[in-house]
CSV table of N, CA and C in Angstrom, one decimal:
chain,number,residue,atom,x,y,z
A,157,UNK,N,0.9,-1.2,0.0
A,157,UNK,CA,0.0,0.0,0.0
A,157,UNK,C,0.9,1.2,0.0
A,158,UNK,N,0.6,2.2,-0.8
A,158,UNK,CA,1.4,3.4,-0.9
A,158,UNK,C,1.3,4.2,0.3
A,159,UNK,N,2.3,5.0,0.6
A,159,UNK,CA,2.3,5.9,1.7
A,159,UNK,C,1.1,6.8,1.8
A,160,UNK,N,0.8,7.5,0.6
A,160,UNK,CA,-0.4,8.4,0.6
A,160,UNK,C,-1.7,7.6,0.9
A,161,UNK,N,-1.8,6.5,0.3
A,161,UNK,CA,-3.1,5.7,0.5
A,161,UNK,C,-3.2,5.4,2.0
A,162,UNK,N,-2.1,5.1,2.7
A,162,UNK,CA,-2.1,4.7,4.1
A,162,UNK,C,-2.4,5.9,4.9
A,163,UNK,N,-1.8,7.1,4.7
A,163,UNK,CA,-2.1,8.2,5.6
A,163,UNK,C,-3.4,8.8,5.4
A,164,UNK,N,-4.0,8.6,4.2
A,164,UNK,CA,-5.4,9.1,4.0
A,164,UNK,C,-6.5,8.1,4.2
A,165,UNK,N,-6.1,7.0,4.8
A,165,UNK,CA,-7.1,6.0,5.2
A,165,UNK,C,-7.7,5.2,4.0
A,166,UNK,N,-6.9,5.2,2.9
A,166,UNK,CA,-7.4,4.5,1.7
A,166,UNK,C,-6.8,3.1,1.6
A,167,UNK,N,-7.1,2.3,2.5
A,167,UNK,CA,-6.6,0.9,2.6
A,167,UNK,C,-7.2,0.1,1.5
A,168,UNK,N,-7.2,-1.2,1.7
A,168,UNK,CA,-7.8,-2.1,0.7
A,168,UNK,C,-9.2,-1.7,0.3
A,169,UNK,N,-9.6,-2.1,-0.9
A,169,UNK,CA,-11.0,-1.7,-1.4
A,169,UNK,C,-12.0,-2.3,-0.4
A,170,UNK,N,-12.9,-1.5,0.0
A,170,UNK,CA,-14.0,-1.9,0.9
A,170,UNK,C,-15.3,-1.4,0.2
A,171,UNK,N,-16.3,-2.2,0.3
A,171,UNK,CA,-17.6,-1.8,-0.2
A,171,UNK,C,-18.3,-1.0,0.9
A,172,UNK,N,-18.2,0.3,0.8
A,172,UNK,CA,-18.8,1.3,1.8
A,172,UNK,C,-20.3,1.2,1.9
A,173,UNK,N,-20.9,1.0,0.7
A,173,UNK,CA,-22.4,0.8,0.7
A,173,UNK,C,-22.8,-0.4,1.5
A,174,UNK,N,-22.1,-1.5,1.4
A,174,UNK,CA,-22.4,-2.7,2.1
A,174,UNK,C,-22.2,-2.5,3.6
A,175,UNK,N,-21.1,-1.8,4.0
A,175,UNK,CA,-20.9,-1.4,5.4
A,175,UNK,C,-22.1,-0.7,6.0
A,176,UNK,N,-22.5,0.3,5.2
A,176,UNK,CA,-23.7,1.1,5.7
A,176,UNK,C,-24.9,0.3,5.8
A,177,UNK,N,-25.1,-0.6,4.8
A,177,UNK,CA,-26.3,-1.4,4.8
A,177,UNK,C,-26.3,-2.4,6.0
A,178,UNK,N,-25.1,-2.7,6.5
A,178,UNK,CA,-24.9,-3.6,7.6
A,178,UNK,C,-24.8,-2.8,9.0
A,179,UNK,N,-25.1,-1.5,9.0
A,179,UNK,CA,-25.2,-0.7,10.2
A,179,UNK,C,-24.1,0.3,10.5
A,180,UNK,N,-23.2,0.4,9.6
A,180,UNK,CA,-22.1,1.5,9.7
A,180,UNK,C,-22.8,2.9,9.7
A,181,UNK,N,-22.2,3.8,10.3
A,181,UNK,CA,-22.7,5.2,10.3
A,181,UNK,C,-21.9,6.0,9.3
A,182,UNK,N,-22.6,6.8,8.5
A,182,UNK,CA,-22.0,7.7,7.5
A,182,UNK,C,-21.9,9.1,8.1
A,183,UNK,N,-20.6,9.5,8.3
A,183,UNK,CA,-20.4,10.9,8.8
A,183,UNK,C,-19.7,11.7,7.7
A,184,UNK,N,-20.4,12.9,7.5
A,184,UNK,CA,-19.9,13.8,6.5
A,184,UNK,C,-19.1,14.9,7.2
A,185,UNK,N,-17.8,15.1,6.9
A,185,UNK,CA,-16.9,16.0,7.6
A,185,UNK,C,-16.8,17.3,7.0
A,186,UNK,N,-17.7,17.7,6.0
A,186,UNK,CA,-17.6,19.0,5.4
A,186,UNK,C,-18.2,20.0,6.4
A,187,UNK,N,-18.1,21.3,6.0
A,187,UNK,CA,-18.6,22.4,6.9
A,187,UNK,C,-20.1,22.3,6.9
A,188,UNK,N,-20.8,22.9,7.9
A,188,UNK,CA,-22.2,22.9,8.0
A,188,UNK,C,-22.8,23.5,6.7
A,189,UNK,N,-22.2,24.6,6.2
A,189,UNK,CA,-22.8,25.2,4.9
A,189,UNK,C,-22.7,24.2,3.8
A,190,UNK,N,-21.6,23.5,3.6
A,190,UNK,CA,-21.5,22.5,2.5
A,190,UNK,C,-22.5,21.4,2.7
A,191,UNK,N,-22.7,21.0,3.9
A,191,UNK,CA,-23.6,19.9,4.2
A,191,UNK,C,-25.0,20.3,3.9
A,192,UNK,N,-25.4,21.6,4.3
A,192,UNK,CA,-26.7,22.1,4.0
A,192,UNK,C,-27.0,22.2,2.6
A,193,UNK,N,-26.0,22.4,1.7
A,193,UNK,CA,-26.2,22.6,0.3
A,193,UNK,C,-26.5,21.3,-0.4
A,194,UNK,N,-26.3,20.2,0.3
A,194,UNK,CA,-26.5,18.8,-0.2
A,194,UNK,C,-25.8,17.8,0.6
A,195,UNK,N,-26.4,16.7,0.8
A,195,UNK,CA,-25.8,15.6,1.6
A,195,UNK,C,-26.5,14.3,1.3
A,196,UNK,N,-25.8,13.3,1.7
A,196,UNK,CA,-26.3,11.9,1.5
A,196,UNK,C,-27.3,11.6,2.6
A,197,UNK,N,-28.4,11.0,2.1
A,197,UNK,CA,-29.5,10.6,3.0
A,197,UNK,C,-29.0,9.8,4.2
A,198,UNK,N,-29.3,10.2,5.4
A,198,UNK,CA,-29.0,9.5,6.6
A,198,UNK,C,-27.6,9.8,7.2
A,199,UNK,N,-26.9,10.7,6.5
A,199,UNK,CA,-25.5,11.1,7.0
A,199,UNK,C,-25.6,12.1,8.1
A,200,UNK,N,-24.6,12.0,9.0
A,200,UNK,CA,-24.5,13.0,10.1
A,200,UNK,C,-23.4,13.9,9.8
A,201,UNK,N,-23.5,15.2,10.1
A,201,UNK,CA,-22.5,16.2,9.9
A,201,UNK,C,-21.7,16.4,11.1
A,202,UNK,N,-20.4,16.1,11.0
A,202,UNK,CA,-19.4,16.4,12.1
A,202,UNK,C,-18.2,16.9,11.3
A,203,UNK,N,-18.1,18.3,11.3
A,203,UNK,CA,-17.0,18.9,10.5
A,203,UNK,C,-15.6,18.4,11.0
A,204,UNK,N,-14.7,18.3,10.0
A,204,UNK,CA,-13.4,17.8,10.3
A,204,UNK,C,-12.7,18.6,11.5
A,205,UNK,N,-12.9,19.9,11.5
A,205,UNK,CA,-12.3,20.7,12.6
A,205,UNK,C,-12.8,20.4,14.0
A,206,UNK,N,-13.9,19.6,14.1
A,206,UNK,CA,-14.5,19.3,15.4
A,206,UNK,C,-14.4,17.8,15.7
A,207,UNK,N,-14.0,17.0,14.7
A,207,UNK,CA,-14.0,15.6,14.9
A,207,UNK,C,-13.2,15.1,16.1
A,208,UNK,N,-12.1,15.7,16.3
A,208,UNK,CA,-11.2,15.4,17.5
A,208,UNK,C,-11.9,15.5,18.8
A,209,UNK,N,-12.8,16.5,18.9
A,209,UNK,CA,-13.6,16.8,20.1
A,209,UNK,C,-14.8,15.8,20.2
A,210,UNK,N,-15.1,15.1,19.2
A,210,UNK,CA,-16.3,14.3,19.2
A,210,UNK,C,-16.0,12.8,19.3
A,211,UNK,N,-14.7,12.4,19.5
A,211,UNK,CA,-14.3,11.1,19.5
A,211,UNK,C,-15.1,10.2,20.5
A,212,UNK,N,-15.3,10.7,21.7
A,212,UNK,CA,-16.0,10.0,22.7
A,212,UNK,C,-17.4,9.7,22.3
A,213,UNK,N,-18.1,10.7,21.7
A,213,UNK,CA,-19.5,10.5,21.2
A,213,UNK,C,-19.5,9.4,20.0
A,214,UNK,N,-18.5,9.5,19.2
A,214,UNK,CA,-18.4,8.5,18.1
A,214,UNK,C,-18.1,7.1,18.6
A,215,UNK,N,-17.3,7.0,19.6
A,215,UNK,CA,-17.0,5.7,20.2
A,215,UNK,C,-18.3,5.1,20.8
A,216,UNK,N,-19.1,5.9,21.3
A,216,UNK,CA,-20.3,5.4,22.0
A,216,UNK,C,-21.3,4.9,20.9
A,217,UNK,N,-21.2,5.2,19.7
A,217,UNK,CA,-22.0,4.7,18.6
A,217,UNK,C,-21.8,3.2,18.5
A,218,UNK,N,-20.6,2.7,18.8
A,218,UNK,CA,-20.2,1.3,18.8
A,218,UNK,C,-20.5,0.6,17.5
A,219,UNK,N,-20.2,1.4,16.4
A,219,UNK,CA,-20.5,0.9,15.0
A,219,UNK,C,-19.3,1.3,14.1
A,220,UNK,N,-19.1,0.6,13.0
A,220,UNK,CA,-18.1,1.1,12.1
A,220,UNK,C,-18.5,2.5,11.5
A,221,UNK,N,-17.6,3.3,11.2
A,221,UNK,CA,-17.8,4.6,10.7
A,221,UNK,C,-17.3,4.7,9.3
A,222,UNK,N,-18.1,5.3,8.4
A,222,UNK,CA,-17.7,5.6,7.0
A,222,UNK,C,-17.7,7.1,6.9
A,223,UNK,N,-16.6,7.7,6.5
A,223,UNK,CA,-16.5,9.2,6.5
A,223,UNK,C,-16.5,9.6,5.0
A,224,UNK,N,-17.1,10.8,4.8
A,224,UNK,CA,-17.2,11.3,3.4
A,224,UNK,C,-17.0,12.8,3.5
A,225,UNK,N,-16.7,13.4,2.4
A,225,UNK,CA,-16.5,14.9,2.3
A,225,UNK,C,-16.7,15.3,0.8
A,226,UNK,N,-16.1,16.3,0.3
A,226,UNK,CA,-16.3,16.7,-1.1
A,226,UNK,C,-15.5,15.9,-2.0
A,227,UNK,N,-14.2,15.6,-1.6
A,227,UNK,CA,-13.3,14.9,-2.6
A,227,UNK,C,-12.7,13.6,-2.0
A,228,UNK,N,-12.7,13.5,-0.7
A,228,UNK,CA,-12.0,12.4,0.0
A,228,UNK,C,-10.8,12.8,0.8
A,229,UNK,N,-10.4,14.0,0.7
A,229,UNK,CA,-9.2,14.4,1.4
A,229,UNK,C,-9.5,14.6,2.9
A,230,UNK,N,-10.5,15.4,3.2
A,230,UNK,CA,-10.9,15.7,4.6
A,230,UNK,C,-11.4,14.4,5.3
A,231,UNK,N,-12.1,13.6,4.5
A,231,UNK,CA,-12.6,12.3,5.1
A,231,UNK,C,-11.4,11.4,5.4
A,232,UNK,N,-10.4,11.5,4.6
A,232,UNK,CA,-9.2,10.7,4.8
A,232,UNK,C,-8.5,11.1,6.1
A,233,UNK,N,-8.4,12.4,6.3
A,233,UNK,CA,-7.8,13.0,7.6
A,233,UNK,C,-8.6,12.5,8.8
A,234,UNK,N,-9.9,12.6,8.7
A,234,UNK,CA,-10.8,12.2,9.8
A,234,UNK,C,-10.7,10.7,10.0
A,235,UNK,N,-10.5,9.9,9.0
A,235,UNK,CA,-10.3,8.5,9.2
A,235,UNK,C,-9.1,8.2,10.0
A,236,UNK,N,-8.0,8.9,9.7
A,236,UNK,CA,-6.8,8.7,10.5
A,236,UNK,C,-7.0,9.1,11.9
A,237,UNK,N,-7.7,10.2,12.2
A,237,UNK,CA,-7.9,10.6,13.6
A,237,UNK,C,-8.7,9.5,14.3
A,238,UNK,N,-9.8,9.0,13.7
A,238,UNK,CA,-10.6,8.0,14.4
A,238,UNK,C,-9.9,6.7,14.6
A,239,UNK,N,-9.1,6.3,13.6
A,239,UNK,CA,-8.3,5.1,13.7
A,239,UNK,C,-7.3,5.2,14.9
A,240,UNK,N,-6.7,6.3,15.0
A,240,UNK,CA,-5.8,6.5,16.2
A,240,UNK,C,-6.4,6.3,17.5
A,241,UNK,N,-7.7,6.5,17.6
A,241,UNK,CA,-8.5,6.3,18.8
A,241,UNK,C,-9.1,4.9,18.9
A,242,UNK,N,-8.7,4.0,17.9
A,242,UNK,CA,-9.2,2.6,17.9
A,242,UNK,C,-10.6,2.4,17.4
A,243,UNK,N,-11.1,3.4,16.6
A,243,UNK,CA,-12.4,3.3,16.0
A,243,UNK,C,-12.3,2.7,14.6
A,244,UNK,N,-13.2,1.8,14.3
A,244,UNK,CA,-13.2,1.2,13.0
A,244,UNK,C,-13.7,2.2,12.0
A,245,UNK,N,-12.9,2.8,11.2
A,245,UNK,CA,-13.2,3.9,10.3
A,245,UNK,C,-12.7,3.7,8.9
A,246,UNK,N,-13.5,4.2,8.0
A,246,UNK,CA,-13.2,4.0,6.5
A,246,UNK,C,-13.4,5.3,5.8
A,247,UNK,N,-12.5,5.6,4.9
A,247,UNK,CA,-12.7,6.8,4.1
A,247,UNK,C,-13.6,6.4,2.9
A,248,UNK,N,-14.8,7.0,2.9
A,248,UNK,CA,-15.7,6.7,1.8
A,248,UNK,C,-15.6,7.6,0.6
A,249,UNK,N,-14.7,8.7,0.7
A,249,UNK,CA,-14.5,9.6,-0.4
A,249,UNK,C,-15.6,10.6,-0.5
A,250,UNK,N,-16.0,10.9,-1.8
A,250,UNK,CA,-17.0,12.0,-2.0
A,250,UNK,C,-18.4,11.6,-1.5
A,251,UNK,N,-19.0,12.6,-0.9
A,251,UNK,CA,-20.4,12.4,-0.3
A,251,UNK,C,-21.4,12.0,-1.4
A,252,UNK,N,-21.3,12.5,-2.6
A,252,UNK,CA,-22.3,12.3,-3.6
A,252,UNK,C,-22.4,10.9,-4.1
A,253,UNK,N,-21.4,10.1,-3.8
A,253,UNK,CA,-21.5,8.7,-4.2
A,253,UNK,C,-22.5,7.9,-3.3
A,254,UNK,N,-22.9,8.5,-2.2
A,254,UNK,CA,-23.8,7.9,-1.3
A,254,UNK,C,-25.3,8.4,-1.4
A,255,UNK,N,-25.5,9.3,-2.4
A,255,UNK,CA,-26.8,9.9,-2.6
A,255,UNK,C,-27.7,9.0,-3.4
């Protein structure tokens, strides 16, 4: 796995839709304004700049987490943060592929 794939949480191919169908939570890490302009049905908005403060809340969900954003960069960063805290997290990439 390349260095960039690893640091941005882009591990082996995972079927994110299947994860969500099996109970994973979809978290959109874009800003509230971006989220309001359009979002995937059922997603929760936790902006990247606040995700570190929400780790305990996310842990309490006790479910895998799929993260999304506009392009996959911010969701990759959020994936790394959550994984550091032992949370099963996946970078889902762009939010609109979940619409």
